[in-house]
Tab-separated table of C-alpha atoms in Angstrom:
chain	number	residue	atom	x	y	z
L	1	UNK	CA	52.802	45.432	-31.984
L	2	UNK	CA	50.599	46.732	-29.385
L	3	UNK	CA	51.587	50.222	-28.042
L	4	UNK	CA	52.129	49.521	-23.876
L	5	UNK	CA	50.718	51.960	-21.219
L	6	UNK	CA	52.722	53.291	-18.854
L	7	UNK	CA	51.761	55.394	-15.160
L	8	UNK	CA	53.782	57.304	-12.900
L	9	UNK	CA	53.463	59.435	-10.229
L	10	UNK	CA	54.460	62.901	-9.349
L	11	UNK	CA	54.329	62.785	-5.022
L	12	UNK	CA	54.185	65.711	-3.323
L	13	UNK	CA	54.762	65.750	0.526
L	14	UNK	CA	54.752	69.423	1.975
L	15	UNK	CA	55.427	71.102	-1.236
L	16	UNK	CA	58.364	69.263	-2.377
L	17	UNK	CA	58.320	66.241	-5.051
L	18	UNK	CA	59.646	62.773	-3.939
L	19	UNK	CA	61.810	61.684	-6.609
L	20	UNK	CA	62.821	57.941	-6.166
L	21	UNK	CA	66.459	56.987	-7.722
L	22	UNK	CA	66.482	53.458	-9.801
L	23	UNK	CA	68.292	50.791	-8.125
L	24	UNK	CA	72.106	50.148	-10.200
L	25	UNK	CA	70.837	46.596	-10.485
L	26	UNK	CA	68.003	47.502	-12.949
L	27	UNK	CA	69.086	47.049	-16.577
L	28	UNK	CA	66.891	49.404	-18.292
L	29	UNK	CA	67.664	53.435	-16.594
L	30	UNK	CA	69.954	51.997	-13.162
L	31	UNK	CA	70.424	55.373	-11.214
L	32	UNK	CA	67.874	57.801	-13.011
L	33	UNK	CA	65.566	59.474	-11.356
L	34	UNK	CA	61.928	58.953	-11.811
L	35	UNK	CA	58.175	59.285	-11.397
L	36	UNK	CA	57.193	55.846	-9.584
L	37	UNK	CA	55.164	53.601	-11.458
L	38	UNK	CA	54.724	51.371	-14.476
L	39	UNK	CA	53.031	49.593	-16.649
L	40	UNK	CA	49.459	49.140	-16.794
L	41	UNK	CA	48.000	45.759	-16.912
L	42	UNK	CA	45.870	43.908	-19.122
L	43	UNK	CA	42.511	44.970	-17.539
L	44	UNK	CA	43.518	47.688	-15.158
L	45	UNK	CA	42.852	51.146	-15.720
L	46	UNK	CA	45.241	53.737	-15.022
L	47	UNK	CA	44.482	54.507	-11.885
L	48	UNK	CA	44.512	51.074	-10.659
L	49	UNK	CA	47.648	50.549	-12.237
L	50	UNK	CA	48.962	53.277	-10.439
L	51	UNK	CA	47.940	52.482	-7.082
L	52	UNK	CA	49.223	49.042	-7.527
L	53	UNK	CA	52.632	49.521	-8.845
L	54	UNK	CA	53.147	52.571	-6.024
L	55	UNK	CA	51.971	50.063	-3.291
L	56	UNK	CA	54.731	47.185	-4.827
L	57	UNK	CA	57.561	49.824	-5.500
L	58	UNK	CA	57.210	51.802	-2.246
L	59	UNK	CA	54.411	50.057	0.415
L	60	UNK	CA	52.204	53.122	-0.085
L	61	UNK	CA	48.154	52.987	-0.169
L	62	UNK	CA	46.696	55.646	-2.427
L	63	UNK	CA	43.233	55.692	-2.759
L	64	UNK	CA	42.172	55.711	-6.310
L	65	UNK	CA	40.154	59.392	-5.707
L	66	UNK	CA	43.360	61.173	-5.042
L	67	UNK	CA	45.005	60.033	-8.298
L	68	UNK	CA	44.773	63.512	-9.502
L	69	UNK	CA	44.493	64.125	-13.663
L	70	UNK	CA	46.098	66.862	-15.138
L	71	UNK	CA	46.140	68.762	-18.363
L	72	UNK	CA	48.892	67.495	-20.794
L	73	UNK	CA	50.027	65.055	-18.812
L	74	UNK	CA	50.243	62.500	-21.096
L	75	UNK	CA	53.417	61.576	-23.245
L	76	UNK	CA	53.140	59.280	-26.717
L	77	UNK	CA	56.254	57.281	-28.767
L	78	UNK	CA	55.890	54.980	-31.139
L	79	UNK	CA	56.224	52.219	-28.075
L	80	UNK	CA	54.302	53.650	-25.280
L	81	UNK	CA	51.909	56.117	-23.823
L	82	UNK	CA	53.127	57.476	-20.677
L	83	UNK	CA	50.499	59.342	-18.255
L	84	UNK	CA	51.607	60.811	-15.547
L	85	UNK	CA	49.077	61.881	-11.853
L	86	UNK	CA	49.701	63.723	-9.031
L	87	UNK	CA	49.017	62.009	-6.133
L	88	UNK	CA	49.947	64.017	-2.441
L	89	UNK	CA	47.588	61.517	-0.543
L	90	UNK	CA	48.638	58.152	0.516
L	91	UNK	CA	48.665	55.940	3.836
L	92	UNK	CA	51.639	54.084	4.926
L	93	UNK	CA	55.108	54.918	5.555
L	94	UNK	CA	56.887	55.315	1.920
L	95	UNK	CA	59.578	52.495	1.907
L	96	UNK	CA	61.911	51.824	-0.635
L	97	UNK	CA	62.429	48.674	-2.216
L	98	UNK	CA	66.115	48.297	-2.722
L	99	UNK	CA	65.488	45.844	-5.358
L	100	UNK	CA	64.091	49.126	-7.522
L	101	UNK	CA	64.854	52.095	-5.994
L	102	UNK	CA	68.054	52.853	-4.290
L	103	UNK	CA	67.158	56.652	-2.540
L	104	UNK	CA	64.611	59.080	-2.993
L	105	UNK	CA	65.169	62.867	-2.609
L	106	UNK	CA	63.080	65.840	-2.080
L	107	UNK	CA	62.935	68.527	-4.813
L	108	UNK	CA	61.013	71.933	-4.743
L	109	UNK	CA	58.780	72.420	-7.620
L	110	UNK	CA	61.347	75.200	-9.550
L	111	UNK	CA	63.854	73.011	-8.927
L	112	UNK	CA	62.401	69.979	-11.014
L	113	UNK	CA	63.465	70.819	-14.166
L	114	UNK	CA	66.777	71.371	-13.346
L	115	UNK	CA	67.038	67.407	-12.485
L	116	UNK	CA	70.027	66.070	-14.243
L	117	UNK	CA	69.260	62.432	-13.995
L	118	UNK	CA	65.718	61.999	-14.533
L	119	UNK	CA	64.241	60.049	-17.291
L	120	UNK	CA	64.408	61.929	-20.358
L	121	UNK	CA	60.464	60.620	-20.415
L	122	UNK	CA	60.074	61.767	-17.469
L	123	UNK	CA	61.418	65.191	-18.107
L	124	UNK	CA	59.383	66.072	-21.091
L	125	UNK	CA	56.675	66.145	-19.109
L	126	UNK	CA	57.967	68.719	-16.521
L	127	UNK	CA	56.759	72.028	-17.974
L	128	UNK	CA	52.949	70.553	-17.591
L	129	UNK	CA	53.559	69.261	-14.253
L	130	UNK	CA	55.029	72.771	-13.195
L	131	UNK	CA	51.845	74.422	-14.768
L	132	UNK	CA	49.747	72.308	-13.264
L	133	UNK	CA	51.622	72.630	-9.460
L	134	UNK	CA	51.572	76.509	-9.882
């Protein structure tokens, strides 16, 4: 079995971090908290995985160049690799797409970790973010 790829996003609008909810109808995670994004595609690279699934999940245009790379930011199970960018650059209003997300919230950077409901992926990946951000 092939391990799958997976992107997400840490946005950051005026020093806070967007944190989209998952929609109750999902089946896998309904109502967690989470770094937009998904899985990459055979023949995509990260980054244009990236830009594509935040443009489907939330109607927002990131340019590929401000897809920022970080130390550490990668997370790897025996089913997936997980790599998670900042991005604070995009065009387009951020919409939600109620199919996927049901809310998104605005958390300051110390108060990230303290996110209850946030992927426990997603979380384990926090302290690098932070490092990064400071």
């Amino acid at each position: 079995m092939s391990i799958m790829n997976v992107v997400g996003a840490v946005l950051i609008q005026k020093n806070k971090i967007l944190l989209p909810k998952r929609s109750d109808k999902l089946k896998k995670f309904p109502n967690k908290y989470e770094f937009p994004g998904g899985k990459v595609e055979e023949g995509e690279s990260l980054t244009q995985a990236l830009k594509r699934e935040l443009n489907e999940e939330l109607s927002i245009d990131v340019n590929e160049s401000d897809i920022i790379n970080f130390p550490k930011n990668e997370l790897r199970t025996d089913k997936f690799i997980l790599t998670i960018f900042c991005v604070s650059k995009w065009k387009n209003e951020l919409t939600l797409n109620p199919e996927i997300n049901s809310e998104i919230i605005e958390v300051d950077f110390n108060e990230l970790k303290n996110v209850e409901d946030l992927l426990y992926t997603d979380k384990q990946l926090v302290p690098a973010i932070l490092k990064f951000l400071k």
